[in-house]
Coordinates of C-alpha atoms in Angstrom, one line a residue:
Chain S
M22 CA -31.5 -98.1 -69.0
K23 CA -29.4 -97.9 -72.1
V24 CA -29.6 -100.8 -74.7
R25 CA -25.9 -101.8 -74.2
Y26 CA -26.6 -102.3 -70.4
Q27 CA -29.7 -104.2 -71.1
I28 CA -27.6 -106.6 -73.5
C29 CA -24.9 -106.9 -70.8
L30 CA -27.6 -107.8 -68.2
G31 CA -29.0 -110.4 -70.6
F32 CA -25.6 -111.9 -71.0
F33 CA -24.9 -111.9 -67.3
L34 CA -28.3 -113.7 -66.7
V35 CA -27.6 -116.4 -69.4
A36 CA -24.1 -117.0 -68.0
T37 CA -25.5 -117.2 -64.4
L38 CA -28.2 -119.6 -65.4
S39 CA -25.8 -121.8 -67.5
S40 CA -23.7 -122.1 -64.3
C41 CA -26.6 -123.9 -62.6
E42 CA -25.6 -127.1 -64.4
N43 CA -24.0 -129.3 -61.8
N44 CA -20.5 -129.8 -62.9
E45 CA -19.2 -130.3 -59.3
Q46 CA -17.3 -133.6 -58.8
K47 CA -16.5 -134.0 -55.2
R48 CA -19.3 -133.7 -52.8
F49 CA -19.8 -133.8 -49.0
Y50 CA -23.2 -134.6 -47.6
T51 CA -24.9 -136.2 -44.5
E52 CA -27.1 -138.9 -45.4
I53 CA -29.8 -139.9 -43.1
V54 CA -31.4 -143.3 -43.6
V55 CA -34.1 -144.4 -41.1
P56 CA -34.6 -148.1 -41.6
S57 CA -38.2 -149.3 -41.6
P58 CA -39.2 -151.3 -38.6
L59 CA -40.8 -153.8 -41.0
A60 CA -37.4 -154.5 -42.5
E61 CA -36.1 -157.9 -41.5
R62 CA -32.6 -156.7 -41.2
Q63 CA -31.4 -153.5 -42.7
D64 CA -27.9 -152.4 -41.9
S65 CA -27.8 -148.6 -41.7
T66 CA -24.9 -148.7 -44.2
A67 CA -26.9 -150.7 -46.6
V68 CA -29.2 -149.3 -49.2
L69 CA -31.4 -151.4 -51.4
E70 CA -30.4 -150.7 -55.0
H71 CA -31.6 -153.5 -57.3
P72 CA -33.6 -156.1 -55.5
E73 CA -34.0 -158.1 -58.5
I74 CA -30.6 -158.4 -59.7
F75 CA -29.3 -161.9 -60.6
L76 CA -25.8 -162.7 -60.7
P77 CA -25.1 -165.4 -63.3
S78 CA -22.8 -168.2 -62.1
T79 CA -20.2 -168.2 -64.9
A80 CA -18.8 -165.9 -67.4
N81 CA -19.7 -168.4 -70.1
D82 CA -22.9 -168.3 -72.1
E83 CA -26.2 -169.7 -70.8
P84 CA -25.5 -173.3 -69.6
S85 CA -26.9 -175.8 -71.9
P86 CA -28.8 -178.5 -70.2
K87 CA -27.2 -181.9 -70.7
Q88 CA -29.7 -184.6 -71.5
S89 CA -29.3 -187.5 -68.9
S90 CA -29.9 -191.0 -70.2
D91 CA -33.6 -191.1 -68.9
L92 CA -32.8 -191.9 -65.3
K93 CA -35.9 -193.7 -64.3
S94 CA -37.0 -194.3 -60.8
G95 CA -39.8 -196.5 -59.8
D96 CA -42.1 -193.4 -60.5
N97 CA -41.1 -193.2 -64.1
L98 CA -39.9 -189.6 -63.6
T99 CA -37.2 -188.2 -66.0
W100 CA -35.1 -185.2 -66.0
A101 CA -32.3 -183.4 -67.9
T102 CA -29.3 -182.8 -65.7
P103 CA -28.0 -179.1 -66.1
S104 CA -24.4 -178.8 -67.3
G105 CA -21.8 -178.7 -64.4
W106 CA -24.1 -180.6 -61.9
K107 CA -22.8 -183.9 -60.7
E108 CA -25.6 -186.5 -60.4
E109 CA -25.5 -188.8 -57.4
L110 CA -27.8 -191.8 -56.9
G111 CA -30.8 -191.2 -54.9
H112 CA -31.2 -192.7 -51.4
G113 CA -34.2 -192.8 -49.0
M114 CA -36.9 -190.9 -50.5
R115 CA -34.7 -189.0 -52.8
L116 CA -35.0 -190.1 -56.5
V117 CA -31.7 -188.3 -57.3
T118 CA -29.3 -185.7 -55.8
F119 CA -27.2 -183.2 -57.7
V120 CA -24.2 -181.5 -56.2
E121 CA -21.9 -178.7 -57.3
G122 CA -19.0 -177.3 -55.6
E123 CA -17.5 -177.9 -52.2
G124 CA -17.6 -176.4 -48.7
K125 CA -19.3 -173.1 -48.5
E126 CA -19.7 -173.0 -52.3
K127 CA -21.6 -176.3 -52.4
V128 CA -25.2 -176.6 -53.7
E129 CA -27.3 -179.6 -53.3
V130 CA -30.4 -180.4 -55.3
S131 CA -32.8 -183.2 -54.7
I132 CA -35.8 -184.6 -56.3
V133 CA -38.4 -186.4 -54.2
K134 CA -41.7 -187.9 -55.1
L135 CA -44.2 -188.7 -52.3
A136 CA -47.2 -190.7 -53.1
G137 CA -50.5 -189.9 -51.2
A138 CA -50.5 -187.3 -48.4
A139 CA -47.5 -185.0 -48.5
G140 CA -48.9 -182.1 -46.5
D141 CA -50.6 -179.1 -47.9
L142 CA -48.7 -176.2 -49.5
Q143 CA -48.6 -174.1 -46.3
A144 CA -47.2 -176.9 -44.2
N145 CA -44.4 -177.6 -46.6
V146 CA -43.4 -174.0 -46.8
V147 CA -43.4 -173.7 -43.1
R148 CA -41.2 -176.9 -42.9
W149 CA -38.7 -175.4 -45.4
L150 CA -38.7 -172.0 -43.6
G151 CA -37.8 -173.9 -40.4
Q152 CA -34.9 -175.6 -42.2
I153 CA -33.3 -172.1 -43.0
K154 CA -34.3 -170.8 -39.6
L155 CA -36.9 -168.4 -40.8
E156 CA -40.3 -167.7 -39.2
L157 CA -43.1 -165.7 -40.7
K158 CA -46.3 -164.2 -39.4
D159 CA -49.5 -165.7 -40.8
E160 CA -50.1 -162.7 -43.1
E161 CA -46.5 -162.7 -44.3
L162 CA -46.6 -166.4 -45.0
A163 CA -49.8 -166.1 -46.9
S164 CA -48.4 -163.2 -49.0
F165 CA -45.1 -165.3 -49.7
I166 CA -47.2 -168.3 -50.8
S167 CA -49.4 -166.2 -52.9
R168 CA -46.4 -164.6 -54.8
A169 CA -44.8 -168.0 -55.5
K170 CA -43.8 -168.1 -59.2
G171 CA -45.8 -170.4 -61.4
I172 CA -43.9 -172.9 -63.6
N173 CA -45.0 -175.3 -66.4
T174 CA -42.6 -178.0 -67.4
D175 CA -42.0 -178.8 -71.0
S176 CA -44.3 -181.8 -70.6
G177 CA -47.0 -179.7 -69.3
M178 CA -46.9 -180.3 -65.5
A179 CA -47.9 -177.2 -63.5
G180 CA -46.0 -176.3 -60.3
K181 CA -44.8 -173.5 -58.1
I182 CA -41.3 -172.2 -57.2
F183 CA -40.6 -170.9 -53.9
D184 CA -37.6 -168.6 -53.8
F185 CA -36.5 -168.2 -50.2
T186 CA -33.7 -165.8 -51.1
L187 CA -36.6 -163.2 -51.5
L188 CA -37.0 -163.4 -47.7
Q189 CA -33.2 -162.8 -47.2
K190 CA -32.8 -159.6 -49.2
W191 CA -30.9 -157.8 -46.4
S192 CA -29.1 -160.8 -45.1
A193 CA -25.4 -161.7 -45.8
A194 CA -24.6 -163.7 -48.9
D195 CA -23.4 -166.7 -47.2
L196 CA -26.5 -167.3 -45.1
D197 CA -28.2 -170.7 -45.7
S198 CA -30.9 -170.4 -48.2
M199 CA -33.2 -172.6 -50.4
M200 CA -35.3 -172.6 -53.5
T201 CA -37.9 -175.2 -53.9
A202 CA -40.4 -176.4 -56.6
M203 CA -43.6 -178.3 -55.9
F204 CA -45.7 -180.2 -58.4
E205 CA -49.0 -181.6 -57.2
Q206 CA -49.9 -184.7 -59.4
P207 CA -52.8 -187.1 -59.2
D208 CA -50.6 -189.8 -57.8
G209 CA -48.5 -187.7 -55.5
V210 CA -46.3 -184.7 -55.2
I211 CA -43.0 -184.1 -56.7
F212 CA -40.6 -181.8 -54.8
V213 CA -37.4 -180.4 -56.1
K214 CA -35.2 -178.6 -53.4
M215 CA -32.0 -176.7 -53.8
T216 CA -30.0 -175.8 -50.7
G217 CA -26.8 -173.8 -50.3
S218 CA -25.8 -170.2 -49.3
K219 CA -27.9 -167.4 -50.6
K220 CA -25.2 -166.4 -53.0
I221 CA -24.9 -169.9 -54.5
V222 CA -28.6 -170.5 -54.6
L223 CA -29.1 -167.3 -56.6
S224 CA -26.3 -168.1 -58.9
E225 CA -27.8 -171.6 -59.6
Q226 CA -31.3 -170.4 -60.0
K227 CA -31.3 -170.7 -63.8
K228 CA -30.1 -174.2 -63.8
F229 CA -32.6 -175.1 -61.1
E230 CA -35.4 -173.8 -63.3
Q231 CA -34.1 -175.7 -66.2
L232 CA -34.1 -178.9 -64.2
C233 CA -37.7 -178.2 -63.2
H234 CA -38.7 -177.5 -66.7
S235 CA -37.2 -180.8 -68.0
L236 CA -39.3 -183.0 -65.4
K237 CA -41.5 -185.4 -67.2
I238 CA -43.6 -188.3 -66.0
H239 CA -43.8 -191.3 -68.4
Chain Q
M17 CA -25.7 -97.7 -79.9
K18 CA -29.1 -95.9 -80.0
Y19 CA -32.4 -97.8 -80.0
S20 CA -33.4 -96.4 -83.3
S21 CA -30.2 -97.7 -85.0
L22 CA -30.8 -101.0 -83.3
R23 CA -34.2 -101.2 -84.9
Q24 CA -32.5 -100.7 -88.3
N25 CA -29.7 -103.2 -87.7
K26 CA -29.6 -105.5 -90.6
I27 CA -28.8 -108.6 -88.5
F28 CA -31.8 -108.0 -86.3
L29 CA -34.0 -107.3 -89.3
V30 CA -33.0 -110.7 -90.9
L31 CA -33.3 -112.6 -87.6
S32 CA -36.7 -111.2 -87.0
S33 CA -38.1 -112.7 -90.3
L34 CA -41.4 -114.3 -90.1
K35 CA -40.3 -117.0 -92.3
I36 CA -37.9 -118.1 -89.6
T37 CA -40.8 -118.2 -87.1
V38 CA -42.9 -120.4 -89.4
G39 CA -40.0 -122.6 -90.3
C40 CA -39.2 -123.1 -86.6
L41 CA -42.8 -123.9 -85.7
L42 CA -42.9 -126.4 -88.5
L43 CA -39.7 -128.1 -87.3
L44 CA -41.0 -128.2 -83.7
F45 CA -44.1 -129.9 -85.0
I46 CA -42.1 -132.5 -87.0
L47 CA -39.7 -133.1 -83.9
T48 CA -42.6 -133.4 -81.4
F49 CA -44.3 -136.0 -83.7
W50 CA -41.0 -137.8 -84.5
G51 CA -39.8 -137.8 -81.0
T52 CA -43.1 -139.0 -79.6
I53 CA -43.1 -142.0 -82.1
A54 CA -39.5 -142.7 -81.4
Q55 CA -40.3 -143.2 -77.7
V56 CA -41.9 -146.5 -78.5
E57 CA -38.8 -147.9 -80.2
N58 CA -36.0 -146.1 -78.1
G59 CA -37.5 -145.4 -74.8
L60 CA -38.2 -142.0 -73.2
F61 CA -34.8 -141.1 -72.1
V62 CA -33.0 -141.7 -75.5
A63 CA -35.8 -140.1 -77.5
Q64 CA -35.6 -137.1 -75.2
Q65 CA -31.8 -136.7 -75.6
R66 CA -31.9 -137.3 -79.3
Y67 CA -34.8 -135.2 -80.5
F68 CA -35.3 -132.6 -77.8
H69 CA -32.1 -132.0 -75.8
S70 CA -29.7 -132.0 -78.9
F71 CA -28.7 -129.2 -81.2
F72 CA -28.2 -131.7 -84.1
F73 CA -28.8 -135.4 -84.6
L74 CA -28.4 -137.7 -87.6
A75 CA -31.6 -138.8 -89.2
S76 CA -31.2 -142.4 -90.5
G77 CA -27.7 -142.3 -89.3
R78 CA -26.7 -140.0 -92.2
F79 CA -28.5 -136.7 -92.6
P80 CA -28.0 -133.9 -90.0
F81 CA -31.3 -132.7 -88.6
P82 CA -31.8 -129.9 -86.2
G83 CA -32.7 -130.8 -82.7
A84 CA -35.4 -129.1 -80.6
Q85 CA -32.7 -127.2 -78.5
L86 CA -31.4 -125.5 -81.5
V87 CA -34.8 -124.7 -83.0
L88 CA -35.9 -123.2 -79.7
W89 CA -32.8 -121.1 -79.5
V90 CA -33.4 -119.8 -82.9
L91 CA -37.1 -119.2 -82.2
F92 CA -36.0 -117.2 -79.0
V93 CA -33.6 -115.1 -80.9
N94 CA -36.2 -114.6 -83.7
L95 CA -38.8 -113.4 -81.1
L96 CA -36.4 -111.2 -79.3
S97 CA -35.2 -109.6 -82.6
A98 CA -38.9 -109.1 -83.7
A99 CA -39.5 -107.3 -80.3
I100 CA -36.5 -105.1 -81.0
T101 CA -37.2 -104.3 -84.6
R102 CA -41.0 -104.4 -85.1
Y103 CA -42.9 -103.5 -82.0
R104 CA -43.5 -99.9 -81.1
F105 CA -43.4 -99.3 -77.5
E106 CA -46.7 -97.4 -77.3
W107 CA -49.6 -97.6 -74.9
N108 CA -51.9 -99.0 -77.5
N109 CA -49.5 -101.8 -78.3
L110 CA -49.3 -102.8 -74.6
G111 CA -51.3 -106.1 -75.0
I112 CA -49.1 -107.3 -77.9
L113 CA -45.9 -106.5 -76.1
L114 CA -47.2 -108.3 -73.0
I115 CA -48.1 -111.4 -75.0
H116 CA -44.6 -111.5 -76.5
F117 CA -42.9 -110.7 -73.2
G118 CA -45.0 -113.6 -71.8
L119 CA -43.7 -115.9 -74.7
L120 CA -40.1 -114.9 -74.1
T121 CA -40.7 -115.7 -70.3
Y122 CA -41.8 -119.1 -71.4
F123 CA -38.4 -119.6 -73.2
I124 CA -36.5 -118.4 -70.1
S125 CA -38.4 -120.8 -67.9
A126 CA -37.7 -123.6 -70.3
F127 CA -34.0 -122.7 -70.3
V128 CA -33.9 -122.6 -66.4
T129 CA -35.8 -125.9 -66.3
F130 CA -33.5 -127.6 -68.8
H131 CA -30.2 -126.5 -67.1
C132 CA -31.3 -126.3 -63.4
V133 CA -33.8 -128.9 -62.7
Q134 CA -32.8 -132.0 -60.7
E135 CA -34.9 -135.1 -61.2
S136 CA -34.6 -138.0 -58.9
Q137 CA -36.6 -140.6 -57.1
L138 CA -37.1 -141.7 -53.5
T139 CA -38.2 -145.3 -52.6
L140 CA -39.3 -145.8 -49.0
M141 CA -40.7 -148.8 -47.2
E142 CA -43.4 -148.1 -44.7
G143 CA -41.8 -146.6 -41.7
A144 CA -38.6 -145.7 -43.3
G145 CA -37.3 -142.3 -43.9
S146 CA -34.4 -140.6 -45.7
N147 CA -33.1 -137.1 -46.6
V148 CA -31.6 -138.3 -49.9
S149 CA -33.1 -139.0 -53.2
T150 CA -31.6 -141.2 -55.9
A151 CA -30.7 -140.1 -59.4
Y152 CA -32.1 -142.0 -62.4
H153 CA -29.1 -142.3 -64.5
D154 CA -26.0 -140.8 -62.8
W155 CA -23.7 -142.8 -60.5
E156 CA -21.4 -141.9 -57.8
L157 CA -18.5 -143.5 -55.8
A158 CA -19.4 -142.9 -52.2
V159 CA -17.1 -143.4 -49.1
W160 CA -18.0 -143.1 -45.5
Q161 CA -17.0 -144.2 -42.2
K162 CA -19.4 -146.1 -40.0
T163 CA -21.1 -143.8 -37.4
E164 CA -23.5 -144.3 -34.6
G165 CA -27.1 -143.9 -35.5
N166 CA -28.6 -143.3 -38.9
K167 CA -26.3 -140.5 -40.1
N168 CA -23.3 -141.0 -42.4
G169 CA -21.0 -138.3 -43.5
V170 CA -20.5 -139.2 -47.1
I171 CA -17.8 -138.1 -49.5
A172 CA -18.8 -138.8 -53.1
Y173 CA -17.5 -138.4 -56.5
D174 CA -19.5 -138.3 -59.7
I175 CA -18.4 -141.3 -61.8
S176 CA -18.6 -142.0 -65.5
R177 CA -16.4 -143.5 -68.2
E178 CA -14.3 -140.4 -68.2
S179 CA -13.2 -141.1 -64.6
V180 CA -10.9 -144.0 -65.6
G181 CA -7.3 -143.2 -64.5
K182 CA -8.4 -140.5 -62.1
I183 CA -7.6 -140.4 -58.5
F184 CA -10.4 -139.5 -56.1
L185 CA -8.9 -137.7 -53.1
L186 CA -11.0 -138.7 -50.1
T187 CA -9.7 -138.0 -46.8
G188 CA -7.0 -135.6 -45.5
D189 CA -5.0 -138.6 -44.1
G190 CA -4.2 -139.9 -47.5
F191 CA -7.0 -142.4 -48.3
N192 CA -7.6 -142.1 -52.0
I193 CA -9.3 -144.3 -54.7
K194 CA -8.0 -144.6 -58.2
V195 CA -10.4 -145.7 -60.9
E196 CA -8.7 -148.5 -62.9
E197 CA -11.4 -149.8 -65.0
Y198 CA -15.2 -148.7 -65.4
Y199 CA -17.9 -150.2 -67.4
P200 CA -21.1 -148.2 -67.7
N201 CA -23.1 -151.4 -68.0
A202 CA -21.7 -154.6 -66.8
V203 CA -22.7 -158.1 -65.8
A204 CA -21.3 -159.7 -62.6
Y205 CA -20.2 -163.2 -62.4
L206 CA -19.5 -165.4 -59.4
S207 CA -17.3 -167.8 -61.2
D208 CA -14.2 -169.4 -59.6
V209 CA -11.9 -167.6 -61.9
K210 CA -11.0 -164.1 -60.7
Q211 CA -10.8 -161.4 -63.3
R212 CA -8.0 -159.6 -61.2
P213 CA -6.1 -161.5 -58.5
N214 CA -6.3 -160.1 -55.0
T215 CA -9.4 -158.1 -55.7
I216 CA -11.8 -157.6 -52.8
N217 CA -15.5 -158.0 -53.2
D218 CA -17.8 -158.6 -50.3
S219 CA -20.6 -160.1 -52.4
G220 CA -18.3 -162.8 -53.9
I221 CA -18.3 -161.3 -57.3
T222 CA -15.1 -162.3 -59.2
T223 CA -15.6 -161.1 -62.7
L224 CA -17.1 -158.2 -64.5
K225 CA -18.0 -158.2 -68.1
S226 CA -18.9 -155.1 -70.0
T227 CA -22.0 -155.2 -72.0
P228 CA -23.8 -152.9 -74.4
G229 CA -25.9 -150.2 -72.8
K230 CA -29.6 -150.9 -72.5
R231 CA -32.4 -149.2 -74.3
D232 CA -33.4 -147.6 -71.1
P233 CA -30.1 -146.2 -69.6
E234 CA -31.8 -146.2 -66.1
K235 CA -31.4 -150.1 -66.2
N236 CA -27.7 -150.0 -66.8
I237 CA -25.6 -151.2 -64.0
P238 CA -22.0 -150.2 -63.9
G239 CA -19.0 -151.8 -62.3
G240 CA -15.4 -151.3 -62.2
I241 CA -12.0 -152.1 -60.6
F242 CA -10.8 -149.6 -58.1
E243 CA -7.6 -149.1 -56.3
A244 CA -7.8 -148.0 -52.7
Q245 CA -4.6 -146.3 -51.7
F246 CA -3.5 -145.4 -48.2
G247 CA -0.3 -143.5 -48.4
Q248 CA 2.2 -145.1 -50.7
S249 CA 2.6 -148.3 -48.9
Q250 CA -0.9 -149.8 -48.6
V251 CA -2.9 -150.6 -51.7
R252 CA -6.1 -152.7 -52.1
K253 CA -7.8 -153.6 -55.3
L254 CA -11.6 -153.3 -55.1
L255 CA -14.1 -154.8 -57.5
L256 CA -17.3 -152.8 -57.1
Y257 CA -20.7 -153.4 -58.9
G258 CA -23.7 -151.1 -58.9
G259 CA -26.0 -154.0 -58.2
E260 CA -24.6 -154.8 -54.8
D261 CA -26.8 -154.3 -51.8
Y262 CA -23.9 -153.8 -49.4
P263 CA -20.9 -151.5 -49.5
A264 CA -17.4 -152.9 -49.6
K265 CA -15.6 -152.6 -46.3
V266 CA -12.0 -151.4 -46.4
V267 CA -10.0 -151.5 -43.1
I268 CA -6.9 -149.4 -43.1
Q269 CA -4.9 -148.7 -40.1
D270 CA -7.8 -149.8 -37.7
R271 CA -10.2 -147.5 -39.6
E272 CA -13.2 -148.9 -41.4
Y273 CA -14.4 -147.3 -44.5
F274 CA -17.4 -148.2 -46.5
V275 CA -17.1 -147.8 -50.3
Q276 CA -20.0 -148.2 -52.6
L277 CA -20.7 -147.6 -56.4
R278 CA -24.3 -146.4 -56.3
K279 CA -26.8 -144.2 -58.0
K280 CA -26.0 -140.5 -57.3
R281 CA -27.7 -139.1 -54.2
F282 CA -29.3 -135.6 -53.9
V283 CA -29.6 -134.2 -50.5
M284 CA -32.8 -132.7 -49.4
P285 CA -32.8 -130.1 -46.4
F286 CA -35.4 -132.2 -44.5
L287 CA -36.3 -135.7 -43.6
L288 CA -39.1 -137.4 -45.5
T289 CA -40.6 -140.6 -43.8
L290 CA -43.3 -142.9 -45.3
K291 CA -45.9 -143.4 -42.6
D292 CA -48.5 -145.4 -44.6
F293 CA -49.1 -146.4 -48.3
K294 CA -52.4 -147.3 -49.5
M295 CA -53.4 -148.8 -52.8
E296 CA -56.9 -149.5 -54.3
V297 CA -57.3 -151.8 -57.3
H298 CA -60.1 -152.1 -59.8
P299 CA -62.6 -154.9 -58.6
N300 CA -61.5 -158.4 -59.4
T301 CA -58.2 -157.3 -61.0
Q302 CA -54.7 -156.3 -59.9
V303 CA -54.8 -153.1 -61.8
A304 CA -54.2 -150.1 -59.6
K305 CA -57.0 -147.7 -59.4
S306 CA -55.4 -145.2 -57.1
Y307 CA -52.5 -145.1 -54.7
E308 CA -51.4 -142.7 -52.1
S309 CA -48.5 -142.2 -49.7
L310 CA -48.9 -140.5 -46.1
V311 CA -45.6 -139.0 -45.7
Q312 CA -44.1 -136.9 -42.7
V313 CA -41.8 -134.0 -43.5
K314 CA -39.5 -133.2 -40.7
N315 CA -37.4 -130.0 -40.9
G316 CA -35.8 -129.1 -37.5
D317 CA -38.6 -128.9 -35.1
M318 CA -41.3 -128.8 -37.7
E319 CA -43.2 -131.8 -38.4
R320 CA -45.9 -132.1 -40.9
D321 CA -48.0 -135.0 -42.3
V322 CA -48.9 -134.7 -46.0
L323 CA -50.9 -137.1 -48.3
I324 CA -49.3 -137.5 -51.7
S325 CA -51.6 -139.1 -54.3
M326 CA -51.8 -139.2 -58.1
N327 CA -52.0 -135.6 -59.4
H328 CA -51.7 -134.3 -55.9
P329 CA -47.9 -133.8 -55.2
L330 CA -46.3 -132.3 -52.3
R331 CA -44.5 -129.1 -52.9
Y332 CA -42.1 -128.0 -50.2
K333 CA -39.2 -125.5 -50.6
N334 CA -38.0 -125.9 -54.2
F335 CA -38.9 -129.7 -54.2
T336 CA -42.0 -131.4 -55.6
F337 CA -42.8 -135.0 -54.7
Y338 CA -45.1 -137.0 -57.1
Q339 CA -46.6 -140.3 -56.5
A340 CA -44.7 -142.4 -59.1
S341 CA -44.7 -146.1 -58.3
Y342 CA -45.0 -148.8 -55.7
A343 CA -43.8 -152.2 -54.9
I344 CA -44.9 -155.0 -52.7
D345 CA -42.3 -157.6 -51.7
A346 CA -42.6 -161.3 -51.0
L347 CA -43.7 -160.6 -47.5
G348 CA -46.3 -158.1 -48.5
R349 CA -44.4 -155.2 -47.2
E350 CA -45.3 -152.1 -49.2
M351 CA -42.9 -149.6 -50.7
S352 CA -43.7 -146.4 -52.4
T353 CA -41.6 -144.6 -54.9
L354 CA -41.9 -140.8 -55.2
A355 CA -40.6 -138.8 -58.1
V356 CA -38.6 -135.9 -56.6
V357 CA -38.2 -132.7 -58.8
K358 CA -36.2 -129.8 -57.6
N359 CA -36.6 -126.7 -59.7
F360 CA -36.1 -123.3 -58.3
G361 CA -37.6 -121.9 -61.5
R362 CA -40.9 -123.8 -61.1
V363 CA -42.8 -120.6 -60.7
L364 CA -41.5 -119.2 -64.0
P365 CA -44.1 -121.0 -66.3
Y366 CA -46.9 -119.7 -64.1
V367 CA -45.5 -116.2 -64.4
A368 CA -45.2 -116.6 -68.1
S369 CA -48.8 -117.8 -68.4
L370 CA -50.0 -114.8 -66.2
I371 CA -48.1 -112.3 -68.3
T372 CA -49.4 -113.9 -71.6
F373 CA -53.0 -113.9 -70.1
L374 CA -52.8 -110.3 -69.0
G375 CA -51.5 -109.4 -72.5
L376 CA -54.4 -111.3 -74.2
V377 CA -56.9 -109.5 -71.9
T378 CA -55.3 -106.1 -72.4
H379 CA -55.2 -106.6 -76.2
F380 CA -58.8 -107.8 -76.6
L381 CA -60.1 -105.2 -74.2
G382 CA -58.0 -102.5 -76.0
M383 CA -59.6 -103.8 -79.4
G384 CA -63.0 -103.7 -78.1
F385 CA -62.6 -100.3 -76.6
S386 CA -61.1 -98.8 -79.6
K387 CA -63.9 -100.3 -81.8
K388 CA -66.4 -98.8 -79.4
M389 CA -64.8 -95.6 -79.4
G390 CA -64.5 -95.7 -83.3
S391 CA -68.3 -96.3 -83.7
T392 CA -69.1 -93.6 -81.1
V393 CA -66.8 -91.0 -83.0
R394 CA -68.6 -92.1 -86.2
C395 CA -72.0 -91.6 -84.8
S396 CA -71.2 -88.2 -83.5
E397 CA -69.7 -87.2 -86.9
L398 CA -72.9 -88.4 -88.6
R399 CA -75.1 -86.5 -86.2
R400 CA -73.0 -83.4 -86.7
S401 CA -73.6 -83.8 -90.4
G402 CA -77.4 -83.8 -89.9
K403 CA -78.2 -87.5 -90.5
S404 CA -79.4 -89.8 -87.9
V405 CA -77.8 -93.2 -87.3
K406 CA -81.0 -94.9 -88.3
Q407 CA -81.3 -92.8 -91.4
G408 CA -77.8 -93.5 -92.2
S409 CA -78.2 -97.2 -91.8
K410 CA -81.2 -97.2 -94.1

């Protein structure tokens, strides 16, 4: 083969290979997504993209916690109210209740301190699950409890946070949801509970954690 | 042009200089070292783009420095020129020629891999299956109509910052989407104040705020404002965010369309289902010792179970599936992530290695043979002159 033909062949090869780069814009394809039978609910139109994404509540910067004037209950517990939350006086077993928003956008947070027997961890988690109409198998429940996030308050109290939105990943944003924290102390158990729609609970997660961090026994 | 004149061509003679070869090899050494160190600071993707995939980059933001792509091109031309000008196509040079042909084949395979390889990933929960893998960095605007079963006929457009102002023509009946705003990395807010009035978002997102890109671009989540048009009369504003689990539903003239901003999908001509995932941890730790995925490949009537584990990928058609990662959710449900590489030139490096190996064998055997032949000839010459080999050696 003559050299000029060899060079032409070389250029043709380079041009052909260069065209392999996918510059195509519009594409048609048939997507097959077979949902797992383990999935709690997975719409065939839904694809899990970023399971850990967090949607902040406001376009403002990180909400700064507003220090409350040491609201003291009979149990000498204090906390710092996160900005934007309206504080209401406690009633019944509740030391305090915080609310924000109205109607479907409403979030309610309460702090309860129970002296003595308050049920074990599992019993409380099962009770909370029932409140948002969820039921788990034993092994699922054990797994959920074992994966609860640990938290240490600024004053050194150790506790656990149970994020029930993790169980509702494939559920609608307006479904009832909950986030709770449990601090076992020698003289009782402190519960912090936030209820609202999944969307609102997720959006208020940071403030909830701020509140938990600020808890202090005097 | 005759071959002999090509060998005397001044340009080829200059290009075949050994100084260029040594310079390029030195630059490659520096770039490899520099790029490897830079991965710690900038992440794998950015370091790859800057040091290895570029023709030039600015060192310290000021001084232009050649990137590996330029150096490799120069080295390729240098080797090719050397092959044209220096080597004599004779049988006793066959080994050397084969070695250099093997090296050129390495360059060609690198070129094919760089331009034609398709890298993506596939995350499946146990029992789930899919025929599409997901890109690491590229995003698409996908539109489909709800169908029965698990199949969706998707129309997708690649989307990037350059897409702003463009109109994506979707269906023949006049349903189009215009990209009004696009942020390659954005944060979504659920605040009460809407960024744009009358925008639709099924997840309750009201505002998008552009933020600087992350060190690892894989973690960037884009968002944008889109205008769904149906003919000239009906117009809907959509706010789409890459982090949404659900597509937005647009109902136009009793037709339901699903629109989603999502990572680009690559179609595989078969269905891959994760049957089982197993993970072993080192005793008394949570550190993974080994993990493996039992998958089923279904292509038409053919069904095959294959075990994919670390260093034991599945190769099927032009696709290679590597065990890349795993996840266990709050309920203890296991998910396996497979790295999917489509490369029709994946055989080329093996071919290049084989040619180089054959070249080395031919060269060394040839050398040994000619040495032996040389000493035999010397011996017979000595015998003819009346001296024994032993005498001669004394």
